[in-house]
mmCIF file with all atom_site columns, C-alpha atoms in Angstrom:
data_model
loop_
_atom_site.group_PDB
_atom_site.id
_atom_site.type_symbol
_atom_site.label_atom_id
_atom_site.label_alt_id
_atom_site.label_comp_id
_atom_site.label_asym_id
_atom_site.label_entity_id
_atom_site.label_seq_id
_atom_site.pdbx_PDB_ins_code
_atom_site.Cartn_x
_atom_site.Cartn_y
_atom_site.Cartn_z
_atom_site.occupancy
_atom_site.B_iso_or_equiv
_atom_site.pdbx_formal_charge
_atom_site.auth_seq_id
_atom_site.auth_comp_id
_atom_site.auth_asym_id
_atom_site.auth_atom_id
_atom_site.pdbx_PDB_model_num
ATOM 1   C CA . UNK A 1 1   ? 8.473   -15.022 -21.742 1.00 0.00 ? 1   UNK A CA 1
ATOM 2   C CA . UNK A 1 2   ? 5.300   -12.975 -22.249 1.00 0.00 ? 2   UNK A CA 1
ATOM 3   C CA . UNK A 1 3   ? 3.587   -14.581 -19.261 1.00 0.00 ? 3   UNK A CA 1
ATOM 4   C CA . UNK A 1 4   ? 6.649   -14.134 -17.089 1.00 0.00 ? 4   UNK A CA 1
ATOM 5   C CA . UNK A 1 5   ? 6.987   -10.517 -18.220 1.00 0.00 ? 5   UNK A CA 1
ATOM 6   C CA . UNK A 1 6   ? 3.407   -9.712  -17.203 1.00 0.00 ? 6   UNK A CA 1
ATOM 7   C CA . UNK A 1 7   ? 3.898   -11.396 -13.829 1.00 0.00 ? 7   UNK A CA 1
ATOM 8   C CA . UNK A 1 8   ? 7.208   -9.650  -13.103 1.00 0.00 ? 8   UNK A CA 1
ATOM 9   C CA . UNK A 1 9   ? 5.836   -6.207  -14.011 1.00 0.00 ? 9   UNK A CA 1
ATOM 10  C CA . UNK A 1 10  ? 2.817   -6.695  -11.750 1.00 0.00 ? 10  UNK A CA 1
ATOM 11  C CA . UNK A 1 11  ? 5.039   -7.774  -8.871  1.00 0.00 ? 11  UNK A CA 1
ATOM 12  C CA . UNK A 1 12  ? 7.452   -4.885  -9.505  1.00 0.00 ? 12  UNK A CA 1
ATOM 13  C CA . UNK A 1 13  ? 4.594   -2.390  -9.423  1.00 0.00 ? 13  UNK A CA 1
ATOM 14  C CA . UNK A 1 14  ? 3.447   -3.767  -6.068  1.00 0.00 ? 14  UNK A CA 1
ATOM 15  C CA . UNK A 1 15  ? 6.830   -3.824  -4.314  1.00 0.00 ? 15  UNK A CA 1
ATOM 16  C CA . UNK A 1 16  ? 8.857   -0.919  -5.752  1.00 0.00 ? 16  UNK A CA 1
ATOM 17  C CA . UNK A 1 17  ? 7.728   1.331   -2.880  1.00 0.00 ? 17  UNK A CA 1
ATOM 18  C CA . UNK A 1 18  ? 8.162   -1.382  -0.229  1.00 0.00 ? 18  UNK A CA 1
ATOM 19  C CA . UNK A 1 19  ? 11.370  -3.250  -1.087  1.00 0.00 ? 19  UNK A CA 1
ATOM 20  C CA . UNK A 1 20  ? 14.802  -1.682  -1.524  1.00 0.00 ? 20  UNK A CA 1
ATOM 21  C CA . UNK A 1 21  ? 15.331  -1.096  -5.227  1.00 0.00 ? 21  UNK A CA 1
ATOM 22  C CA . UNK A 1 22  ? 19.023  -1.812  -4.698  1.00 0.00 ? 22  UNK A CA 1
ATOM 23  C CA . UNK A 1 23  ? 17.996  -5.368  -3.809  1.00 0.00 ? 23  UNK A CA 1
ATOM 24  C CA . UNK A 1 24  ? 15.786  -5.561  -6.899  1.00 0.00 ? 24  UNK A CA 1
ATOM 25  C CA . UNK A 1 25  ? 18.673  -4.444  -9.092  1.00 0.00 ? 25  UNK A CA 1
ATOM 26  C CA . UNK A 1 26  ? 20.850  -7.142  -7.527  1.00 0.00 ? 26  UNK A CA 1
ATOM 27  C CA . UNK A 1 27  ? 18.199  -9.792  -8.185  1.00 0.00 ? 27  UNK A CA 1
ATOM 28  C CA . UNK A 1 28  ? 17.881  -8.611  -11.787 1.00 0.00 ? 28  UNK A CA 1
ATOM 29  C CA . UNK A 1 29  ? 21.631  -8.659  -12.374 1.00 0.00 ? 29  UNK A CA 1
ATOM 30  C CA . UNK A 1 30  ? 21.938  -12.165 -10.894 1.00 0.00 ? 30  UNK A CA 1
ATOM 31  C CA . UNK A 1 31  ? 19.004  -13.363 -13.012 1.00 0.00 ? 31  UNK A CA 1
ATOM 32  C CA . UNK A 1 32  ? 20.731  -12.009 -16.127 1.00 0.00 ? 32  UNK A CA 1
ATOM 33  C CA . UNK A 1 33  ? 23.993  -13.743 -15.227 1.00 0.00 ? 33  UNK A CA 1
ATOM 34  C CA . UNK A 1 34  ? 22.369  -17.095 -14.503 1.00 0.00 ? 34  UNK A CA 1
ATOM 35  C CA . UNK A 1 35  ? 20.316  -16.881 -17.697 1.00 0.00 ? 35  UNK A CA 1
ATOM 36  C CA . UNK A 1 36  ? 23.343  -16.272 -19.909 1.00 0.00 ? 36  UNK A CA 1
ATOM 37  C CA . UNK A 1 37  ? 25.334  -18.934 -18.065 1.00 0.00 ? 37  UNK A CA 1
ATOM 38  C CA . UNK A 1 38  ? 22.688  -21.542 -18.878 1.00 0.00 ? 38  UNK A CA 1
ATOM 39  C CA . UNK A 1 39  ? 22.725  -20.506 -22.537 1.00 0.00 ? 39  UNK A CA 1
ATOM 40  C CA . UNK A 1 40  ? 26.537  -20.611 -22.652 1.00 0.00 ? 40  UNK A CA 1
ATOM 41  C CA . UNK A 1 41  ? 26.488  -24.175 -21.299 1.00 0.00 ? 41  UNK A CA 1
ATOM 42  C CA . UNK A 1 42  ? 23.729  -25.298 -23.653 1.00 0.00 ? 42  UNK A CA 1
ATOM 43  C CA . UNK A 1 43  ? 24.567  -27.927 -26.286 1.00 0.00 ? 43  UNK A CA 1
ATOM 44  C CA . UNK A 1 44  ? 22.749  -29.274 -29.310 1.00 0.00 ? 44  UNK A CA 1
ATOM 45  C CA . UNK A 1 45  ? 21.679  -32.382 -27.394 1.00 0.00 ? 45  UNK A CA 1
ATOM 46  C CA . UNK A 1 46  ? 20.835  -30.549 -24.142 1.00 0.00 ? 46  UNK A CA 1
ATOM 47  C CA . UNK A 1 47  ? 17.321  -30.596 -22.732 1.00 0.00 ? 47  UNK A CA 1
ATOM 48  C CA . UNK A 1 48  ? 15.266  -27.543 -23.666 1.00 0.00 ? 48  UNK A CA 1
ATOM 49  C CA . UNK A 1 49  ? 13.516  -27.585 -20.274 1.00 0.00 ? 49  UNK A CA 1
ATOM 50  C CA . UNK A 1 50  ? 16.817  -27.740 -18.395 1.00 0.00 ? 50  UNK A CA 1
ATOM 51  C CA . UNK A 1 51  ? 18.662  -24.941 -20.216 1.00 0.00 ? 51  UNK A CA 1
ATOM 52  C CA . UNK A 1 52  ? 16.744  -22.772 -22.694 1.00 0.00 ? 52  UNK A CA 1
ATOM 53  C CA . UNK A 1 53  ? 13.408  -22.620 -20.880 1.00 0.00 ? 53  UNK A CA 1
ATOM 54  C CA . UNK A 1 54  ? 14.699  -21.357 -17.498 1.00 0.00 ? 54  UNK A CA 1
ATOM 55  C CA . UNK A 1 55  ? 17.215  -19.139 -19.277 1.00 0.00 ? 55  UNK A CA 1
ATOM 56  C CA . UNK A 1 56  ? 14.452  -17.326 -21.162 1.00 0.00 ? 56  UNK A CA 1
ATOM 57  C CA . UNK A 1 57  ? 12.402  -16.862 -17.989 1.00 0.00 ? 57  UNK A CA 1
ATOM 58  C CA . UNK A 1 58  ? 15.364  -15.556 -15.982 1.00 0.00 ? 58  UNK A CA 1
ATOM 59  C CA . UNK A 1 59  ? 16.271  -13.157 -18.781 1.00 0.00 ? 59  UNK A CA 1
ATOM 60  C CA . UNK A 1 60  ? 12.800  -11.592 -18.534 1.00 0.00 ? 60  UNK A CA 1
ATOM 61  C CA . UNK A 1 61  ? 13.136  -11.304 -14.747 1.00 0.00 ? 61  UNK A CA 1
ATOM 62  C CA . UNK A 1 62  ? 16.412  -9.435  -15.102 1.00 0.00 ? 62  UNK A CA 1
ATOM 63  C CA . UNK A 1 63  ? 15.197  -7.159  -17.875 1.00 0.00 ? 63  UNK A CA 1
ATOM 64  C CA . UNK A 1 64  ? 11.893  -6.133  -16.286 1.00 0.00 ? 64  UNK A CA 1
ATOM 65  C CA . UNK A 1 65  ? 13.189  -5.617  -12.752 1.00 0.00 ? 65  UNK A CA 1
ATOM 66  C CA . UNK A 1 66  ? 16.119  -3.473  -13.843 1.00 0.00 ? 66  UNK A CA 1
ATOM 67  C CA . UNK A 1 67  ? 14.056  -1.549  -16.393 1.00 0.00 ? 67  UNK A CA 1
ATOM 68  C CA . UNK A 1 68  ? 11.360  -0.675  -13.857 1.00 0.00 ? 68  UNK A CA 1
ATOM 69  C CA . UNK A 1 69  ? 13.855  0.482   -11.239 1.00 0.00 ? 69  UNK A CA 1
ATOM 70  C CA . UNK A 1 70  ? 15.995  2.500   -13.650 1.00 0.00 ? 70  UNK A CA 1
ATOM 71  C CA . UNK A 1 71  ? 13.024  4.053   -15.430 1.00 0.00 ? 71  UNK A CA 1
ATOM 72  C CA . UNK A 1 72  ? 11.383  5.093   -12.139 1.00 0.00 ? 72  UNK A CA 1
ATOM 73  C CA . UNK A 1 73  ? 14.649  6.540   -10.860 1.00 0.00 ? 73  UNK A CA 1
ATOM 74  C CA . UNK A 1 74  ? 15.237  8.616   -13.977 1.00 0.00 ? 74  UNK A CA 1
ATOM 75  C CA . UNK A 1 75  ? 11.659  9.888   -14.045 1.00 0.00 ? 75  UNK A CA 1
ATOM 76  C CA . UNK A 1 76  ? 11.545  10.777  -10.328 1.00 0.00 ? 76  UNK A CA 1
ATOM 77  C CA . UNK A 1 77  ? 14.875  12.622  -10.549 1.00 0.00 ? 77  UNK A CA 1
ATOM 78  C CA . UNK A 1 78  ? 13.398  15.273  -12.846 1.00 0.00 ? 78  UNK A CA 1
ATOM 79  C CA . UNK A 1 79  ? 10.594  17.813  -12.369 1.00 0.00 ? 79  UNK A CA 1
ATOM 80  C CA . UNK A 1 80  ? 7.229   16.859  -13.800 1.00 0.00 ? 80  UNK A CA 1
ATOM 81  C CA . UNK A 1 81  ? 7.606   19.292  -16.681 1.00 0.00 ? 81  UNK A CA 1
ATOM 82  C CA . UNK A 1 82  ? 10.764  17.456  -17.848 1.00 0.00 ? 82  UNK A CA 1
ATOM 83  C CA . UNK A 1 83  ? 9.861   13.827  -17.123 1.00 0.00 ? 83  UNK A CA 1
ATOM 84  C CA . UNK A 1 84  ? 8.939   13.091  -20.729 1.00 0.00 ? 84  UNK A CA 1
ATOM 85  C CA . UNK A 1 85  ? 12.364  14.341  -21.834 1.00 0.00 ? 85  UNK A CA 1
ATOM 86  C CA . UNK A 1 86  ? 14.037  12.210  -19.169 1.00 0.00 ? 86  UNK A CA 1
ATOM 87  C CA . UNK A 1 87  ? 12.079  9.144   -20.305 1.00 0.00 ? 87  UNK A CA 1
ATOM 88  C CA . UNK A 1 88  ? 13.100  9.761   -23.905 1.00 0.00 ? 88  UNK A CA 1
ATOM 89  C CA . UNK A 1 89  ? 16.772  10.106  -22.984 1.00 0.00 ? 89  UNK A CA 1
ATOM 90  C CA . UNK A 1 90  ? 16.606  6.910   -20.915 1.00 0.00 ? 90  UNK A CA 1
ATOM 91  C CA . UNK A 1 91  ? 15.044  4.967   -23.789 1.00 0.00 ? 91  UNK A CA 1
ATOM 92  C CA . UNK A 1 92  ? 17.627  6.320   -26.228 1.00 0.00 ? 92  UNK A CA 1
ATOM 93  C CA . UNK A 1 93  ? 20.561  5.346   -23.997 1.00 0.00 ? 93  UNK A CA 1
ATOM 94  C CA . UNK A 1 94  ? 19.045  1.887   -23.426 1.00 0.00 ? 94  UNK A CA 1
ATOM 95  C CA . UNK A 1 95  ? 18.662  1.262   -27.178 1.00 0.00 ? 95  UNK A CA 1
ATOM 96  C CA . UNK A 1 96  ? 22.200  2.465   -27.853 1.00 0.00 ? 96  UNK A CA 1
ATOM 97  C CA . UNK A 1 97  ? 23.557  0.055   -25.221 1.00 0.00 ? 97  UNK A CA 1
ATOM 98  C CA . UNK A 1 98  ? 21.553  -2.807  -26.737 1.00 0.00 ? 98  UNK A CA 1
ATOM 99  C CA . UNK A 1 99  ? 22.939  -1.976  -30.165 1.00 0.00 ? 99  UNK A CA 1
ATOM 100 C CA . UNK A 1 100 ? 26.497  -1.844  -28.808 1.00 0.00 ? 100 UNK A CA 1
ATOM 101 C CA . UNK A 1 101 ? 26.050  -5.205  -27.083 1.00 0.00 ? 101 UNK A CA 1
ATOM 102 C CA . UNK A 1 102 ? 24.659  -6.816  -30.228 1.00 0.00 ? 102 UNK A CA 1
ATOM 103 C CA . UNK A 1 103 ? 27.587  -5.472  -32.244 1.00 0.00 ? 103 UNK A CA 1
ATOM 104 C CA . UNK A 1 104 ? 30.196  -6.871  -29.859 1.00 0.00 ? 104 UNK A CA 1
ATOM 105 C CA . UNK A 1 105 ? 28.506  -10.268 -29.526 1.00 0.00 ? 105 UNK A CA 1
ATOM 106 C CA . UNK A 1 106 ? 28.053  -10.513 -33.303 1.00 0.00 ? 106 UNK A CA 1
ATOM 107 C CA . UNK A 1 107 ? 31.748  -9.752  -33.830 1.00 0.00 ? 107 UNK A CA 1
ATOM 108 C CA . UNK A 1 108 ? 32.676  -12.476 -31.347 1.00 0.00 ? 108 UNK A CA 1
ATOM 109 C CA . UNK A 1 109 ? 30.310  -14.931 -33.042 1.00 0.00 ? 109 UNK A CA 1
ATOM 110 C CA . UNK A 1 110 ? 31.737  -14.236 -36.510 1.00 0.00 ? 110 UNK A CA 1
ATOM 111 C CA . UNK A 1 111 ? 35.336  -14.445 -35.275 1.00 0.00 ? 111 UNK A CA 1
ATOM 112 C CA . UNK A 1 112 ? 34.800  -17.861 -33.688 1.00 0.00 ? 112 UNK A CA 1
ATOM 113 C CA . UNK A 1 113 ? 32.770  -19.157 -36.633 1.00 0.00 ? 113 UNK A CA 1
ATOM 114 C CA . UNK A 1 114 ? 35.536  -18.201 -39.065 1.00 0.00 ? 114 UNK A CA 1
ATOM 115 C CA . UNK A 1 115 ? 38.101  -20.325 -37.219 1.00 0.00 ? 115 UNK A CA 1
ATOM 116 C CA . UNK A 1 116 ? 38.355  -24.135 -37.251 1.00 0.00 ? 116 UNK A CA 1
ATOM 117 C CA . UNK A 1 117 ? 36.362  -25.760 -34.422 1.00 0.00 ? 117 UNK A CA 1
ATOM 118 C CA . UNK A 1 118 ? 38.244  -26.102 -31.178 1.00 0.00 ? 118 UNK A CA 1
ATOM 119 C CA . UNK A 1 119 ? 39.256  -29.732 -30.482 1.00 0.00 ? 119 UNK A CA 1
ATOM 120 C CA . UNK A 1 120 ? 39.190  -29.214 -26.711 1.00 0.00 ? 120 UNK A CA 1
ATOM 121 C CA . UNK A 1 121 ? 36.893  -27.666 -24.166 1.00 0.00 ? 121 UNK A CA 1
ATOM 122 C CA . UNK A 1 122 ? 33.294  -28.047 -23.058 1.00 0.00 ? 122 UNK A CA 1
ATOM 123 C CA . UNK A 1 123 ? 31.917  -27.719 -26.613 1.00 0.00 ? 123 UNK A CA 1
ATOM 124 C CA . UNK A 1 124 ? 34.643  -29.757 -28.346 1.00 0.00 ? 124 UNK A CA 1
ATOM 125 C CA . UNK A 1 125 ? 32.197  -32.500 -29.348 1.00 0.00 ? 125 UNK A CA 1
ATOM 126 C CA . UNK A 1 126 ? 29.624  -29.945 -30.530 1.00 0.00 ? 126 UNK A CA 1
ATOM 127 C CA . UNK A 1 127 ? 31.368  -27.521 -32.919 1.00 0.00 ? 127 UNK A CA 1
ATOM 128 C CA . UNK A 1 128 ? 28.094  -26.052 -34.197 1.00 0.00 ? 128 UNK A CA 1
ATOM 129 C CA . UNK A 1 129 ? 27.420  -24.405 -30.826 1.00 0.00 ? 129 UNK A CA 1
ATOM 130 C CA . UNK A 1 130 ? 30.900  -23.007 -30.263 1.00 0.00 ? 130 UNK A CA 1
ATOM 131 C CA . UNK A 1 131 ? 30.213  -19.560 -31.841 1.00 0.00 ? 131 UNK A CA 1
ATOM 132 C CA . UNK A 1 132 ? 26.999  -19.229 -29.814 1.00 0.00 ? 132 UNK A CA 1
ATOM 133 C CA . UNK A 1 133 ? 28.785  -20.276 -26.643 1.00 0.00 ? 133 UNK A CA 1
ATOM 134 C CA . UNK A 1 134 ? 31.494  -17.660 -27.201 1.00 0.00 ? 134 UNK A CA 1
ATOM 135 C CA . UNK A 1 135 ? 28.891  -14.916 -27.637 1.00 0.00 ? 135 UNK A CA 1
ATOM 136 C CA . UNK A 1 136 ? 27.021  -16.003 -24.527 1.00 0.00 ? 136 UNK A CA 1
ATOM 137 C CA . UNK A 1 137 ? 30.216  -16.146 -22.465 1.00 0.00 ? 137 UNK A CA 1
ATOM 138 C CA . UNK A 1 138 ? 30.705  -12.483 -23.328 1.00 0.00 ? 138 UNK A CA 1
ATOM 139 C CA . UNK A 1 139 ? 27.213  -11.724 -22.023 1.00 0.00 ? 139 UNK A CA 1
ATOM 140 C CA . UNK A 1 140 ? 27.991  -13.692 -18.848 1.00 0.00 ? 140 UNK A CA 1
ATOM 141 C CA . UNK A 1 141 ? 31.047  -11.511 -18.271 1.00 0.00 ? 141 UNK A CA 1
ATOM 142 C CA . UNK A 1 142 ? 29.103  -8.298  -18.911 1.00 0.00 ? 142 UNK A CA 1
ATOM 143 C CA . UNK A 1 143 ? 26.258  -9.233  -16.578 1.00 0.00 ? 143 UNK A CA 1
ATOM 144 C CA . UNK A 1 144 ? 28.665  -10.486 -13.902 1.00 0.00 ? 144 UNK A CA 1
ATOM 145 C CA . UNK A 1 145 ? 30.373  -7.091  -14.008 1.00 0.00 ? 145 UNK A CA 1
ATOM 146 C CA . UNK A 1 146 ? 26.991  -5.453  -13.357 1.00 0.00 ? 146 UNK A CA 1
ATOM 147 C CA . UNK A 1 147 ? 26.513  -7.691  -10.312 1.00 0.00 ? 147 UNK A CA 1
ATOM 148 C CA . UNK A 1 148 ? 29.802  -6.390  -8.921  1.00 0.00 ? 148 UNK A CA 1
ATOM 149 C CA . UNK A 1 149 ? 28.584  -2.797  -9.330  1.00 0.00 ? 149 UNK A CA 1
ATOM 150 C CA . UNK A 1 150 ? 25.325  -3.299  -7.396  1.00 0.00 ? 150 UNK A CA 1
ATOM 151 C CA . UNK A 1 151 ? 26.874  -2.683  -3.920  1.00 0.00 ? 151 UNK A CA 1
ATOM 152 C CA . UNK A 1 152 ? 27.778  0.858   -5.002  1.00 0.00 ? 152 UNK A CA 1
ATOM 153 C CA . UNK A 1 153 ? 24.199  1.778   -5.859  1.00 0.00 ? 153 UNK A CA 1
ATOM 154 C CA . UNK A 1 154 ? 22.530  4.321   -3.569  1.00 0.00 ? 154 UNK A CA 1
ATOM 155 C CA . UNK A 1 155 ? 18.863  3.830   -4.188  1.00 0.00 ? 155 UNK A CA 1
ATOM 156 C CA . UNK A 1 156 ? 16.051  2.999   -1.798  1.00 0.00 ? 156 UNK A CA 1
ATOM 157 C CA . UNK A 1 157 ? 12.347  2.560   -2.380  1.00 0.00 ? 157 UNK A CA 1
ATOM 158 C CA . UNK A 1 158 ? 10.500  4.460   -5.098  1.00 0.00 ? 158 UNK A CA 1
ATOM 159 C CA . UNK A 1 159 ? 6.889   5.368   -5.682  1.00 0.00 ? 159 UNK A CA 1
ATOM 160 C CA . UNK A 1 160 ? 4.074   6.466   -3.340  1.00 0.00 ? 160 UNK A CA 1
ATOM 161 C CA . UNK A 1 161 ? 5.992   9.545   -2.160  1.00 0.00 ? 161 UNK A CA 1
ATOM 162 C CA . UNK A 1 162 ? 9.366   7.807   -1.820  1.00 0.00 ? 162 UNK A CA 1
ATOM 163 C CA . UNK A 1 163 ? 12.454  9.192   -3.505  1.00 0.00 ? 163 UNK A CA 1
ATOM 164 C CA . UNK A 1 164 ? 15.211  7.191   -5.123  1.00 0.00 ? 164 UNK A CA 1
ATOM 165 C CA . UNK A 1 165 ? 17.973  7.944   -2.624  1.00 0.00 ? 165 UNK A CA 1
ATOM 166 C CA . UNK A 1 166 ? 18.391  5.647   0.345   1.00 0.00 ? 166 UNK A CA 1
ATOM 167 C CA . UNK A 1 167 ? 16.492  6.707   3.440   1.00 0.00 ? 167 UNK A CA 1
ATOM 168 C CA . UNK A 1 168 ? 14.621  9.493   1.675   1.00 0.00 ? 168 UNK A CA 1
ATOM 169 C CA . UNK A 1 169 ? 10.937  10.286  1.839   1.00 0.00 ? 169 UNK A CA 1
ATOM 170 C CA . UNK A 1 170 ? 9.145   13.046  0.000   1.00 0.00 ? 170 UNK A CA 1
ATOM 171 C CA . UNK A 1 171 ? 6.291   14.631  1.872   1.00 0.00 ? 171 UNK A CA 1
ATOM 172 C CA . UNK A 1 172 ? 6.061   17.825  -0.135  1.00 0.00 ? 172 UNK A CA 1
ATOM 173 C CA . UNK A 1 173 ? 7.903   19.598  -2.915  1.00 0.00 ? 173 UNK A CA 1
ATOM 174 C CA . UNK A 1 174 ? 8.204   22.749  -0.742  1.00 0.00 ? 174 UNK A CA 1
ATOM 175 C CA . UNK A 1 175 ? 11.263  23.509  1.383   1.00 0.00 ? 175 UNK A CA 1
ATOM 176 C CA . UNK A 1 176 ? 11.166  22.493  5.006   1.00 0.00 ? 176 UNK A CA 1
ATOM 177 C CA . UNK A 1 177 ? 9.351   25.041  7.160   1.00 0.00 ? 177 UNK A CA 1
ATOM 178 C CA . UNK A 1 178 ? 7.894   26.900  4.161   1.00 0.00 ? 178 UNK A CA 1
ATOM 179 C CA . UNK A 1 179 ? 4.239   27.920  4.281   1.00 0.00 ? 179 UNK A CA 1
ATOM 180 C CA . UNK A 1 180 ? 1.959   26.849  1.406   1.00 0.00 ? 180 UNK A CA 1
ATOM 181 C CA . UNK A 1 181 ? 1.265   29.566  -1.117  1.00 0.00 ? 181 UNK A CA 1
ATOM 182 C CA . UNK A 1 182 ? -1.548  31.846  0.065   1.00 0.00 ? 182 UNK A CA 1
ATOM 183 C CA . UNK A 1 183 ? -1.569  30.429  3.617   1.00 0.00 ? 183 UNK A CA 1
ATOM 184 C CA . UNK A 1 184 ? -1.246  32.641  6.698   1.00 0.00 ? 184 UNK A CA 1
ATOM 185 C CA . UNK A 1 185 ? 0.861   31.951  9.779   1.00 0.00 ? 185 UNK A CA 1
ATOM 186 C CA . UNK A 1 186 ? -1.057  30.278  12.598  1.00 0.00 ? 186 UNK A CA 1
ATOM 187 C CA . UNK A 1 187 ? -0.863  33.418  14.786  1.00 0.00 ? 187 UNK A CA 1
ATOM 188 C CA . UNK A 1 188 ? -2.105  35.755  12.070  1.00 0.00 ? 188 UNK A CA 1
ATOM 189 C CA . UNK A 1 189 ? -5.430  37.555  12.636  1.00 0.00 ? 189 UNK A CA 1
ATOM 190 C CA . UNK A 1 190 ? -7.661  39.111  10.010  1.00 0.00 ? 190 UNK A CA 1
ATOM 191 C CA . UNK A 1 191 ? -7.468  42.909  9.900   1.00 0.00 ? 191 UNK A CA 1
ATOM 192 C CA . UNK A 1 192 ? -10.988 43.283  11.326  1.00 0.00 ? 192 UNK A CA 1
ATOM 193 C CA . UNK A 1 193 ? -10.077 41.242  14.407  1.00 0.00 ? 193 UNK A CA 1
ATOM 194 C CA . UNK A 1 194 ? -6.910  43.197  15.280  1.00 0.00 ? 194 UNK A CA 1
ATOM 195 C CA . UNK A 1 195 ? -7.142  45.015  18.584  1.00 0.00 ? 195 UNK A CA 1
ATOM 196 C CA . UNK A 1 196 ? -5.506  48.423  19.264  1.00 0.00 ? 196 UNK A CA 1
ATOM 197 C CA . UNK A 1 197 ? -2.231  47.855  21.040  1.00 0.00 ? 197 UNK A CA 1
ATOM 198 C CA . UNK A 1 198 ? -0.679  51.310  21.364  1.00 0.00 ? 198 UNK A CA 1
ATOM 199 C CA . UNK A 1 199 ? -1.622  54.899  22.109  1.00 0.00 ? 199 UNK A CA 1
ATOM 200 C CA . UNK A 1 200 ? -1.874  55.845  18.437  1.00 0.00 ? 200 UNK A CA 1
ATOM 201 C CA . UNK A 1 201 ? -4.369  53.078  17.751  1.00 0.00 ? 201 UNK A CA 1
ATOM 202 C CA . UNK A 1 202 ? -6.437  54.033  20.793  1.00 0.00 ? 202 UNK A CA 1
ATOM 203 C CA . UNK A 1 203 ? -6.394  57.673  19.834  1.00 0.00 ? 203 UNK A CA 1
ATOM 204 C CA . UNK A 1 204 ? -7.470  57.031  16.261  1.00 0.00 ? 204 UNK A CA 1
ATOM 205 C CA . UNK A 1 205 ? -10.168 54.723  17.573  1.00 0.00 ? 205 UNK A CA 1
ATOM 206 C CA . UNK A 1 206 ? -11.444 57.411  19.958  1.00 0.00 ? 206 UNK A CA 1
ATOM 207 C CA . UNK A 1 207 ? -11.442 60.044  17.208  1.00 0.00 ? 207 UNK A CA 1
ATOM 208 C CA . UNK A 1 208 ? -13.464 57.808  14.955  1.00 0.00 ? 208 UNK A CA 1
ATOM 209 C CA . UNK A 1 209 ? -15.977 57.206  17.750  1.00 0.00 ? 209 UNK A CA 1
ATOM 210 C CA . UNK A 1 210 ? -16.369 60.948  18.435  1.00 0.00 ? 210 UNK A CA 1
ATOM 211 C CA . UNK A 1 211 ? -16.882 61.682  14.765  1.00 0.00 ? 211 UNK A CA 1
ATOM 212 C CA . UNK A 1 212 ? -19.575 59.051  14.530  1.00 0.00 ? 212 UNK A CA 1
ATOM 213 C CA . UNK A 1 213 ? -21.268 60.528  17.594  1.00 0.00 ? 213 UNK A CA 1
#
């Protein structure tokens, strides 16, 4: 999981500004769903390399892809002076959701464990795994629901001047057509280079010349 996490974060950092983040969120949600499905189908006599090993790797893929996209979106949606606050709020909400998920899955596990083993079903011959399977089926349902919500996301590429909304590109933080602070219009001339354009200017110029003479 550690090796896969390093690899996924490196890849995410290289493609966040090139690949649609909506696609990355879809890949992450599907990876989550497939990971939990493998764990829900796992039995005591199942092969570790066929179920647990790929499930752990896919879980990391889902977590790191979705975390990178969501974290970048939250940070880029706020001004620089408030990005640390936005990051803190995002982390707090993420931890609260994890806690809520653990509470629900633990309640499901305890409820199934307190009942007599089911004599029918996929895990009928393996009663020890039935509480775990029930908890993992809940996670399959939750992650499958997130897959269904991906089409409604409106997020494009992020990073390297790209904004989170689809089709957006940030060239500057200034409004369109606004001049940079302290810059002059292209047709502006310095005061010393301004030529007299009316009778008053010519008259004042002539008076100054006569006084100097």
